[in-house]
Short mmCIF file of C-alpha atoms in Angstrom, two decimals:
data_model
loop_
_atom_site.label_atom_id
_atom_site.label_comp_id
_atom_site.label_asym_id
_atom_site.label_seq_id
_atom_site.Cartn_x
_atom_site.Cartn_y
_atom_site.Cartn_z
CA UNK A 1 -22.90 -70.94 82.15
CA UNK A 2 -20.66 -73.63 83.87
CA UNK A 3 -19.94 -76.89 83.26
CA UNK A 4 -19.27 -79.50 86.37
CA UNK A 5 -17.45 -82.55 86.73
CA UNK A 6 -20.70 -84.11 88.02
CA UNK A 7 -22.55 -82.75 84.89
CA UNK A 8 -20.09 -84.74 82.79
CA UNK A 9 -20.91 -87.88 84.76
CA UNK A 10 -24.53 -87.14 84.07
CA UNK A 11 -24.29 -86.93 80.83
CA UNK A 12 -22.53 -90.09 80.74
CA UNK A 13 -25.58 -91.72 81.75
CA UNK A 14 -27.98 -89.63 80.20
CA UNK A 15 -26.67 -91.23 76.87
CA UNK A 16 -24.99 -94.59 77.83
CA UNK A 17 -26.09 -97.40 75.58
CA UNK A 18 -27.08 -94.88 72.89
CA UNK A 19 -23.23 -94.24 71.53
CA UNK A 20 -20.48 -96.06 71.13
CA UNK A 21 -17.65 -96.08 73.88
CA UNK A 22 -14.69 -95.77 71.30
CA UNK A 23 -11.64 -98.02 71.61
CA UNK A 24 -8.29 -96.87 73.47
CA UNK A 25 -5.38 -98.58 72.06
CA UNK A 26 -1.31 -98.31 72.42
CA UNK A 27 0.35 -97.57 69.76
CA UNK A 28 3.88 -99.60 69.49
CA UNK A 29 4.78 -98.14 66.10
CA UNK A 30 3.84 -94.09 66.81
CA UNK A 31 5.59 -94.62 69.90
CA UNK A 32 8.68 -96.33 68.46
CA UNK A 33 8.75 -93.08 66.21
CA UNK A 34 7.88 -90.07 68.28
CA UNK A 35 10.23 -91.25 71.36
CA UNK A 36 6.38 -90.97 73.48
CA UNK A 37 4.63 -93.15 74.84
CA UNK A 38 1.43 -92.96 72.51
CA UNK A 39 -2.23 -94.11 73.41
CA UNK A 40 -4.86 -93.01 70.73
CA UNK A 41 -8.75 -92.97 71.34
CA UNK A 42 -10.49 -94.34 68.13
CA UNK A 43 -13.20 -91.80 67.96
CA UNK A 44 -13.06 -92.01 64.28
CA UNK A 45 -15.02 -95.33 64.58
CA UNK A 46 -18.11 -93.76 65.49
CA UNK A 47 -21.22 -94.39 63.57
CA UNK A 48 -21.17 -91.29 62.43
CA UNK A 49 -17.35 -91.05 62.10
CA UNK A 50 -16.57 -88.27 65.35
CA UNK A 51 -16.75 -87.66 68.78
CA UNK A 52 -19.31 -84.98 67.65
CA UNK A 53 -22.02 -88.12 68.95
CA UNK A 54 -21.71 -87.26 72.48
CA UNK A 55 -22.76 -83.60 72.89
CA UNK A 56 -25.43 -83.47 70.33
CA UNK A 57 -27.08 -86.61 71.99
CA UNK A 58 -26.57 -85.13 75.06
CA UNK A 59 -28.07 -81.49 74.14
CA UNK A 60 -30.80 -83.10 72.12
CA UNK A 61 -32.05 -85.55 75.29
CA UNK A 62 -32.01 -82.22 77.22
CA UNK A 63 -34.48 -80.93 74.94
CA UNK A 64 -38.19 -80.12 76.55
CA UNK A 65 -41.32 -81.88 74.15
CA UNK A 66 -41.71 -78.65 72.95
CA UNK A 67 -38.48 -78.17 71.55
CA UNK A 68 -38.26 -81.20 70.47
CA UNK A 69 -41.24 -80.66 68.17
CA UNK A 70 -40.09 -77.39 67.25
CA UNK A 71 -36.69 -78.80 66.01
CA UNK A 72 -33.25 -77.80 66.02
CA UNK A 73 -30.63 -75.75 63.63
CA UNK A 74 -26.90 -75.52 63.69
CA UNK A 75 -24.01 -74.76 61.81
CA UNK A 76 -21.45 -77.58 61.01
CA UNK A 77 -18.93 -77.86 59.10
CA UNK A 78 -19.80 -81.41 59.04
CA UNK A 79 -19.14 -83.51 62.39
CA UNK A 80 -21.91 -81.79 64.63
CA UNK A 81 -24.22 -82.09 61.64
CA UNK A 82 -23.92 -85.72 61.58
CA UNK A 83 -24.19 -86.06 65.09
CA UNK A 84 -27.38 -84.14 65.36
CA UNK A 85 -28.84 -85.54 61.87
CA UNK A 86 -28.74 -89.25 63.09
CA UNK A 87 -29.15 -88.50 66.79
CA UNK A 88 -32.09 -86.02 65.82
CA UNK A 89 -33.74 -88.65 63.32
CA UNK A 90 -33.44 -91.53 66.12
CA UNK A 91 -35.69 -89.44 68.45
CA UNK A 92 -37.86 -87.88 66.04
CA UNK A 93 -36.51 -84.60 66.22
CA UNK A 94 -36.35 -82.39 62.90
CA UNK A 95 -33.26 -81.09 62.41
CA UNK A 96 -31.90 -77.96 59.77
CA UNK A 97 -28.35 -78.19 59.00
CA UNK A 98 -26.48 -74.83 57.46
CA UNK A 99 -22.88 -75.81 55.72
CA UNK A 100 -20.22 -73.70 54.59
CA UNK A 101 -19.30 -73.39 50.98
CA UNK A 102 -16.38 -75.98 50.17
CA UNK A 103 -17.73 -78.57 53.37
CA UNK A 104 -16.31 -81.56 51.79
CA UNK A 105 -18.72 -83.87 49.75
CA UNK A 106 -18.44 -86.76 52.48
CA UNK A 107 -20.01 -84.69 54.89
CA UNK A 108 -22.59 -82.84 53.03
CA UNK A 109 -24.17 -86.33 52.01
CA UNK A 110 -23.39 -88.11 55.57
CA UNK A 111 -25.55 -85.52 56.85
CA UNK A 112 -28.33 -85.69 54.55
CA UNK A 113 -28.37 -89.17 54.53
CA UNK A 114 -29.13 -88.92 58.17
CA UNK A 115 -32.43 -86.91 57.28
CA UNK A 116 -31.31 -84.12 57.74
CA UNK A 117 -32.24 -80.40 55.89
CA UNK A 118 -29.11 -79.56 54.57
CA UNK A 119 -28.68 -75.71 53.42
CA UNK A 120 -25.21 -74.50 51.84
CA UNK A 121 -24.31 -70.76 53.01
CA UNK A 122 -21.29 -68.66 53.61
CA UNK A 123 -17.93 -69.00 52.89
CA UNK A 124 -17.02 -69.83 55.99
CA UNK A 125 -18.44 -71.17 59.66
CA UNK A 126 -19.10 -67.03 60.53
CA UNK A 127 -21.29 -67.39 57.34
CA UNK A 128 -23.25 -70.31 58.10
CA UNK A 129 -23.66 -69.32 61.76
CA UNK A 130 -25.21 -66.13 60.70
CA UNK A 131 -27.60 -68.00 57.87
CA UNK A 132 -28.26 -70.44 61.00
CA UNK A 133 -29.27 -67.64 63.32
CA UNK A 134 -31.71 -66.18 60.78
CA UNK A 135 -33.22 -69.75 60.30
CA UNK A 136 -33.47 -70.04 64.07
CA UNK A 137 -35.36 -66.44 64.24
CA UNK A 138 -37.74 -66.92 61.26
CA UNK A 139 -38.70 -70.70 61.64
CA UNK A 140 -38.27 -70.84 65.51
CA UNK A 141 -36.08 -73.49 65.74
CA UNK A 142 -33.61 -74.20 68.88
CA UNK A 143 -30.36 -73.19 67.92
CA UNK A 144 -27.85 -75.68 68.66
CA UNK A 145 -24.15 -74.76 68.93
CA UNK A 146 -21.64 -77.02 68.03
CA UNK A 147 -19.61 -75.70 71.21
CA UNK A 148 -20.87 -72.69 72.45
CA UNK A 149 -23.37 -74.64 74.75
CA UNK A 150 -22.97 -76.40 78.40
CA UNK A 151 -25.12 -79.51 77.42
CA UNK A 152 -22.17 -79.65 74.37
CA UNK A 153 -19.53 -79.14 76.18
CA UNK A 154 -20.67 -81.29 78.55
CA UNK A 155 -21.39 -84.42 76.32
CA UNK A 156 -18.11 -83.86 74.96
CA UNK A 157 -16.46 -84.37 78.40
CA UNK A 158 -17.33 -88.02 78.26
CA UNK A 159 -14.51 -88.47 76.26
CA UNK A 160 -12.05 -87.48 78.74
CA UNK A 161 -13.77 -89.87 80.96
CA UNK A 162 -13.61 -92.70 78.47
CA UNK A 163 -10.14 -92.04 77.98
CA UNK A 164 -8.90 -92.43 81.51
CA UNK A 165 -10.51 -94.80 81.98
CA UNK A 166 -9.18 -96.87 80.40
CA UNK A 167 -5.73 -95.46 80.54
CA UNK A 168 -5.05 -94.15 83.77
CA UNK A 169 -1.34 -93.95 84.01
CA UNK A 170 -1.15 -90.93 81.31
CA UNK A 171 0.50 -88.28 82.03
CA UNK A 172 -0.91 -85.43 78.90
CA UNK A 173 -4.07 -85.45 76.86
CA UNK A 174 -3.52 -83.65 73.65
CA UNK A 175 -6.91 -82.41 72.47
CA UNK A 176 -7.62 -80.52 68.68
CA UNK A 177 -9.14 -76.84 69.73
CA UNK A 178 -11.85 -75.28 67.10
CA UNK A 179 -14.57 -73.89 68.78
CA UNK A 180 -13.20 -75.27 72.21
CA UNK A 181 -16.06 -77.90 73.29
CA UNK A 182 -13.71 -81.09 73.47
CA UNK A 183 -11.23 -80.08 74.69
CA UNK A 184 -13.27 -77.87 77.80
CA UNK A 185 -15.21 -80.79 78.90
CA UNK A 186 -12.44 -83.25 78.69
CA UNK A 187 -10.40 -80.67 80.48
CA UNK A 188 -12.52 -80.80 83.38
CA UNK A 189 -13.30 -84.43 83.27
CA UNK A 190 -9.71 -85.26 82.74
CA UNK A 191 -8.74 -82.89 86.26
CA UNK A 192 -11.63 -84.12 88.25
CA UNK A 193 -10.03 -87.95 87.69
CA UNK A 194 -6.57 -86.81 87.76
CA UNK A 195 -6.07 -83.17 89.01
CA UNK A 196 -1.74 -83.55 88.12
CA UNK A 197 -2.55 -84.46 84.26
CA UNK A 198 -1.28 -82.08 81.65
CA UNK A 199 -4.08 -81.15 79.01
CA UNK A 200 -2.60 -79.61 75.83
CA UNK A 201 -4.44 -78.58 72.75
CA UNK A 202 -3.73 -77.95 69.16
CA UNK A 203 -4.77 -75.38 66.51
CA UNK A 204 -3.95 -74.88 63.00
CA UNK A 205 -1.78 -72.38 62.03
CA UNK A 206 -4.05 -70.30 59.83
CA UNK A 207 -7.18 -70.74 62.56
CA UNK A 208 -5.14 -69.99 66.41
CA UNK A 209 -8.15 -68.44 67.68
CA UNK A 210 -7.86 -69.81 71.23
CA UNK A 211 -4.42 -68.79 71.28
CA UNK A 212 -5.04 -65.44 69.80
CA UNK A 213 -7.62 -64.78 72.62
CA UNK A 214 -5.38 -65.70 75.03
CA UNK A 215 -2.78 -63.43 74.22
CA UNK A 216 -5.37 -60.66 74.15
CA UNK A 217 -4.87 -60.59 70.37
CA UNK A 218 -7.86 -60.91 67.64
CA UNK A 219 -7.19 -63.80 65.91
CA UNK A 220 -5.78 -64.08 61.87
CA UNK A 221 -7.98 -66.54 61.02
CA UNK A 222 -7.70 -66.81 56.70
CA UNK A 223 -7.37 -69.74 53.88
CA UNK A 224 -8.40 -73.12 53.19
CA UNK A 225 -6.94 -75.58 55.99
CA UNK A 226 -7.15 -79.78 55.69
CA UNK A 227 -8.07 -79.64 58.97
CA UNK A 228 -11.48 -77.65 58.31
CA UNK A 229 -12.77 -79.35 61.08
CA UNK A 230 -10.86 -76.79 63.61
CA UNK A 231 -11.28 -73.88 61.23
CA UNK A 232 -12.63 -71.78 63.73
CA UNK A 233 -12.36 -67.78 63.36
CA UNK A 234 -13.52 -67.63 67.59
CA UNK A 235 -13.53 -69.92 70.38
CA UNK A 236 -16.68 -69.97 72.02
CA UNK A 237 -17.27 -67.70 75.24
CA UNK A 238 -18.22 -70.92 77.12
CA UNK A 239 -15.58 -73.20 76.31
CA UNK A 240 -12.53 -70.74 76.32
CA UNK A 241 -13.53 -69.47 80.43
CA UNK A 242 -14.28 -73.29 81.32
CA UNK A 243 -10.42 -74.68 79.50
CA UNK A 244 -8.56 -71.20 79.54
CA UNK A 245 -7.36 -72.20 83.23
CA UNK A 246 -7.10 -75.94 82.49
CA UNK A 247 -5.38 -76.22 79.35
CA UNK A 248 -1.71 -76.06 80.46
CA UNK A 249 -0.18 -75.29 76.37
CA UNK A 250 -1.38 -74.86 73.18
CA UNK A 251 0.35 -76.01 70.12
CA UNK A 252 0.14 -74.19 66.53
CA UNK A 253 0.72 -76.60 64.04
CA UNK A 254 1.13 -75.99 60.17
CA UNK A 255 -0.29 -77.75 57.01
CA UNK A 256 2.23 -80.07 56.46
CA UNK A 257 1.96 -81.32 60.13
CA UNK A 258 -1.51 -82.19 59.93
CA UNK A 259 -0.84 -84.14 56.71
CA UNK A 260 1.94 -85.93 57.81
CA UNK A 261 -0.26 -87.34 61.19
CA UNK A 262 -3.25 -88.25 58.68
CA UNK A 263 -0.76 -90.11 56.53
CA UNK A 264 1.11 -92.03 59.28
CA UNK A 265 -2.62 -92.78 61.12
CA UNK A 266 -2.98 -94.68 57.68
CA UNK A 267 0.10 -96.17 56.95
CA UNK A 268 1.37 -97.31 60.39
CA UNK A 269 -2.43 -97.12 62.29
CA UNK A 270 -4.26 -98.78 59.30
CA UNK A 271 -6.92 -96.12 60.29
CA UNK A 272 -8.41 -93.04 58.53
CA UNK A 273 -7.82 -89.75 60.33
CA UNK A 274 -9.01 -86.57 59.14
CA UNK A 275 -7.08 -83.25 59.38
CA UNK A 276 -8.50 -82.36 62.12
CA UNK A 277 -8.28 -85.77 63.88
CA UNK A 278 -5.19 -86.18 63.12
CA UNK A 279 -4.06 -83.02 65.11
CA UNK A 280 -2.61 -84.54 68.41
CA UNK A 281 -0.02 -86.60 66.60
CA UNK A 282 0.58 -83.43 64.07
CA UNK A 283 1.77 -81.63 67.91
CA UNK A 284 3.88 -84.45 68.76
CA UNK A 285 5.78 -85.06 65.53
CA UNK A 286 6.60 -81.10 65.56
CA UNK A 287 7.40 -81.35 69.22
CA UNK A 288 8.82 -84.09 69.93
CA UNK A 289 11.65 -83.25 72.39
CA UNK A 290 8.81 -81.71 74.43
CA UNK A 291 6.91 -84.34 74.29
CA UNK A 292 10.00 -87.49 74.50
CA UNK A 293 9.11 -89.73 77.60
CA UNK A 294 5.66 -89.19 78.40
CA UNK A 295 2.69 -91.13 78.42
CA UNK A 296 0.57 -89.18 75.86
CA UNK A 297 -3.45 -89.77 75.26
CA UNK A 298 -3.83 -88.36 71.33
CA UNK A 299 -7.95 -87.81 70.62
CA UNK A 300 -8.61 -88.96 67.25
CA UNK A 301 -11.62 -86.96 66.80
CA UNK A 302 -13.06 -87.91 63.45
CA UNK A 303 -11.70 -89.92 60.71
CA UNK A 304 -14.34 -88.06 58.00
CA UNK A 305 -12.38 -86.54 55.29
CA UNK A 306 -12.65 -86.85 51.62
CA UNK A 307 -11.66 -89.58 49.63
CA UNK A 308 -9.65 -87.98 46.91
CA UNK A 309 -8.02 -86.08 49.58
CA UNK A 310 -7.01 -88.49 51.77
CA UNK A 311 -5.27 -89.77 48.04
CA UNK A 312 -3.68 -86.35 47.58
CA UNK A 313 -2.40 -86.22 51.39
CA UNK A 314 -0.80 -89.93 51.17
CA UNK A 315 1.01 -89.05 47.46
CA UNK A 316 2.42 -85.55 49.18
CA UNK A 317 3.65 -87.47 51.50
CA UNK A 318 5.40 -89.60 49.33
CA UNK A 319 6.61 -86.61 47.96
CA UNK A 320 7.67 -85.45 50.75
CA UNK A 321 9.84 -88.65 51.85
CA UNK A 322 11.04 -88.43 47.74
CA UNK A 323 9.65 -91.54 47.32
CA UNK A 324 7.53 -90.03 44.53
CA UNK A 325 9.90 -88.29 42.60
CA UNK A 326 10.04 -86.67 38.93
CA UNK A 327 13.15 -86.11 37.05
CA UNK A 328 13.34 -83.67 34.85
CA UNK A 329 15.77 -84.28 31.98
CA UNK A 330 16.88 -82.59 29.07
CA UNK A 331 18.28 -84.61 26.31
CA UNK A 332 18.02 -85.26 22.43
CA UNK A 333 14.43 -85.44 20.43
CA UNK A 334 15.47 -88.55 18.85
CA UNK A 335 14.49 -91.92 18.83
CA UNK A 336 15.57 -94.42 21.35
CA UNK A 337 16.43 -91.73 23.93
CA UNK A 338 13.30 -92.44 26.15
CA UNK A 339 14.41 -96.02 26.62
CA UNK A 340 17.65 -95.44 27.49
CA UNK A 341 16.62 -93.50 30.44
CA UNK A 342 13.81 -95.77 31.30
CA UNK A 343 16.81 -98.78 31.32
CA UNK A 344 18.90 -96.44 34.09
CA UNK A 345 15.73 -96.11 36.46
CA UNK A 346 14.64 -99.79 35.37
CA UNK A 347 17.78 -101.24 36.16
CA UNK A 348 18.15 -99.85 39.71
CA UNK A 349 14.52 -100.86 40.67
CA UNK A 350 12.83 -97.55 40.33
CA UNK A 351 8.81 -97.72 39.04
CA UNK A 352 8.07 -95.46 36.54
CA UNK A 353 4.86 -93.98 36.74
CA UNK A 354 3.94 -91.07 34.12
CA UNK A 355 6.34 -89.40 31.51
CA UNK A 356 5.90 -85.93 29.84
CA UNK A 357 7.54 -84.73 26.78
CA UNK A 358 7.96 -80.91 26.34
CA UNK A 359 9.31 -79.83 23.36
CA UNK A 360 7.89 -75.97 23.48
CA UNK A 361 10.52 -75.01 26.11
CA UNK A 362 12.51 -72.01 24.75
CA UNK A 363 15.28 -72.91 26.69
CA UNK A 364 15.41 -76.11 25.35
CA UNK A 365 17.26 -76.48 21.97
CA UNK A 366 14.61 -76.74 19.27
CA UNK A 367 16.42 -79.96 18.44
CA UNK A 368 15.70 -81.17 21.74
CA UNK A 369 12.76 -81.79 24.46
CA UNK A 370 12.56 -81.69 28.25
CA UNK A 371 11.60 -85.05 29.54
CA UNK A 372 9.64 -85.00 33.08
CA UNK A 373 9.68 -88.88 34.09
CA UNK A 374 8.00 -89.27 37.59
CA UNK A 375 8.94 -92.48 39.42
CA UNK A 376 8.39 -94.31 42.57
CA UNK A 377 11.19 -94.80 44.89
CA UNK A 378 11.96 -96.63 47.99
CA UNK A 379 13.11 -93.77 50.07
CA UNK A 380 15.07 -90.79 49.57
CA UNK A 381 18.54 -92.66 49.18
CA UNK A 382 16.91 -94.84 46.53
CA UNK A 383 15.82 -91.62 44.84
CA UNK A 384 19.19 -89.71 44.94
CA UNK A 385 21.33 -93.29 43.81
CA UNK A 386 18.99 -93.10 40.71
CA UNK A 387 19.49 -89.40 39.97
CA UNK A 388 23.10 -89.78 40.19
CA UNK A 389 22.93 -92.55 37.59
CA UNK A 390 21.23 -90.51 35.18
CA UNK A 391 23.74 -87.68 36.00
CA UNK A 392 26.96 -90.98 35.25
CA UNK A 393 25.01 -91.49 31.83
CA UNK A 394 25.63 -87.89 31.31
CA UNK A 395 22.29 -86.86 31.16
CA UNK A 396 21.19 -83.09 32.58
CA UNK A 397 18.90 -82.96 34.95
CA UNK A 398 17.49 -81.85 37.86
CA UNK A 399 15.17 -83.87 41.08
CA UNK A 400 11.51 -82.47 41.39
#
């Protein structure tokens, strides 16, 4: 199956006024950081929190009446199951939703809450596909693949579009790969507008499965990845022959990339990125001599992650920058000595957040307990200035 530039533009009108056109903004501060020249697409601020919207309203308006009374299945990790939940419930089309195991909690309920039949199988997105294929062959339902599919892939392709636009003068789209939908129809919408731009993807380290296939190579696709929403053990045939000659590079990108981009969409963006989503600036800030110069459009493709991990991705990250720090002191069990210390971070403006006494340690003197004070800094130099004060008051320690 093949996907056109002038399918893209139909689908564009097939489902104009029926989802959001997502914001493209400049960002001053990324680009003041990365040395680029950064434009992001917002498509985090769709209803249903992805640029998953486009191809399922697109595939579902394709639909014959039959179908459409027959009703649809997929497997989602979560994005294309919200997409086709509230698309499917707005034109009366049932829809069966089968989630992996571990699909975080956000998405499990957006996508019921959208009417949706949700059913929780396999460990993985082979899992679910297979449970999903089953469903389709028992209940007759229309499969619907959340990339493996032209009316997809097409849909999708409005975002490259979109993108241009309203930026024209970029030079690179970088586009997150899972099962290769996006980032093949905004490929070829993205060439057919501007045949010289560079289109660049990026995978997660532990899921390279377009890259692997490229290469020839079966892909090592294994462990739990914050950006789930790319965890994708194989590109679909569809997607990989349409972007295989369009994508010009492909950028592997490990854990701590992905959460540092989700972190600084929040703390400079003010906007909530998922792992996933926040894949384009994860290339960049590993890349950036590659990248220093050009005029780079980053697709924020969904801003749906989990609460309580977005809060365990922005304390890492402080962490990381040691402004979240523990100390780990050994000293005298004795009264008073827990003050003292607290006076040496106190007076040079450190907060102290949580303090743990250990006194079990055998190879701390049974006279005397290991003291684990965590504290928050305001960078790295604060942190060391601190632990070098402890260290003048002649206590032991070491920086955690």
């Amino acid at each position: 199956m093949s996907v056109s530039f002038d399918d893209i533009i139909a689908a564009q009108q097939r489902i104009a006024g029926q989802v959001d056109r997502t914001p493209v903004r400049y960002s001053r501060r990324l680009s003041q950081l990365t040395g680029a020249d950064i434009w992001i697409k917002f498509d985090n601020l769709h209803f249903t929190g992805s640029f998953k919207e486009r191809g399922a309203l697109n595939r579902l308006l394709q639909l014959t009446p039959e179908e459409r009374k027959r009703g649809v299945v997929a497997a989602s990790a979560g994005n294309h199951a919200q997409a086709l939940a509230y698309h499917g419930g707005r034109l009366g089309v049932p829809v069966t939703i089968v989630m992996p195991e571990g699909t975080p909690f956000v998405k499990v309920d957006g996508t019921r809450a959208h009417g949706a039949n949700v059913v929780i199988h396999g460990l993985d997105f082979s899992g679910s596909t297979e449970e999903a294929h089953r469903l389709r062959d028992e209940k007759g339902f229309i499969f619907v693949s959340a990339f493996d599919d032209a009316g997809i892939v097409a849909g999708q392709g409005v975002c490259g579009l979109e993108f241009l636009e309203d930026a024209p003068d970029l030079d690179a789209l970088i586009v997150p790969i899972g099962g290769g939908g996006l980032i093949a129809g905004t490929a070829i919408a993205a060439k057919g507008m501007k045949p010289d731009i560079k289109i660049f993807g990026v995978e997660a380290a532990r899921y390279p499965s377009f890259t692997a296939r490229r290469r020839g190579e079966p892909p090592v696709c294994t462990g739990q990845t914050i950006a789930e929403g790319i965890a994708i053990k194989a590109v679909g045939d569809i997607p990989f022959k349409l972007a295989d000659p369009l994508v010009d590079e492909v950028f592997v990108c490990e854990e701590a990339d992905f959460e540092k981009g989700v972190a600084l969409l929040a703390t400079l963006e003010k906007t909530v990125a998922e792992g996933a989503g926040a894949g384009g600036l994860a290339a960049i800030l590993a890349n950036k001599d590659r990248f220093k110069g050009m005029k780079i459009g980053i697709e924020l493709t969904g801003g749906n992650i989990d609460a309580r991990m977005l809060a365990v991705v922005l304390n890492r990250e402080m962490v990381r920058e040691k402004r979240l720090i523990v100390y780990r002191i050994l000293g005298d069990d004795r009264p008073g000595m827990l003050s003292a210390m607290a006076a040496v971070i106190g007076g040079l403006g450190g907060n102290i957040i949580d303090v743990v006494h250990n006194r079990l340690a055998l190879d701390v003197p049974a006279k005397g307990a290991e003291f684990d004070i965590m504290v928050e800094t305001r960078d790295a130099r604060h942190a060391e200035d601190i632990g070098q004060a402890l260290k003048d008051k002649g206590y032991e320690l070491r920086m955690g």
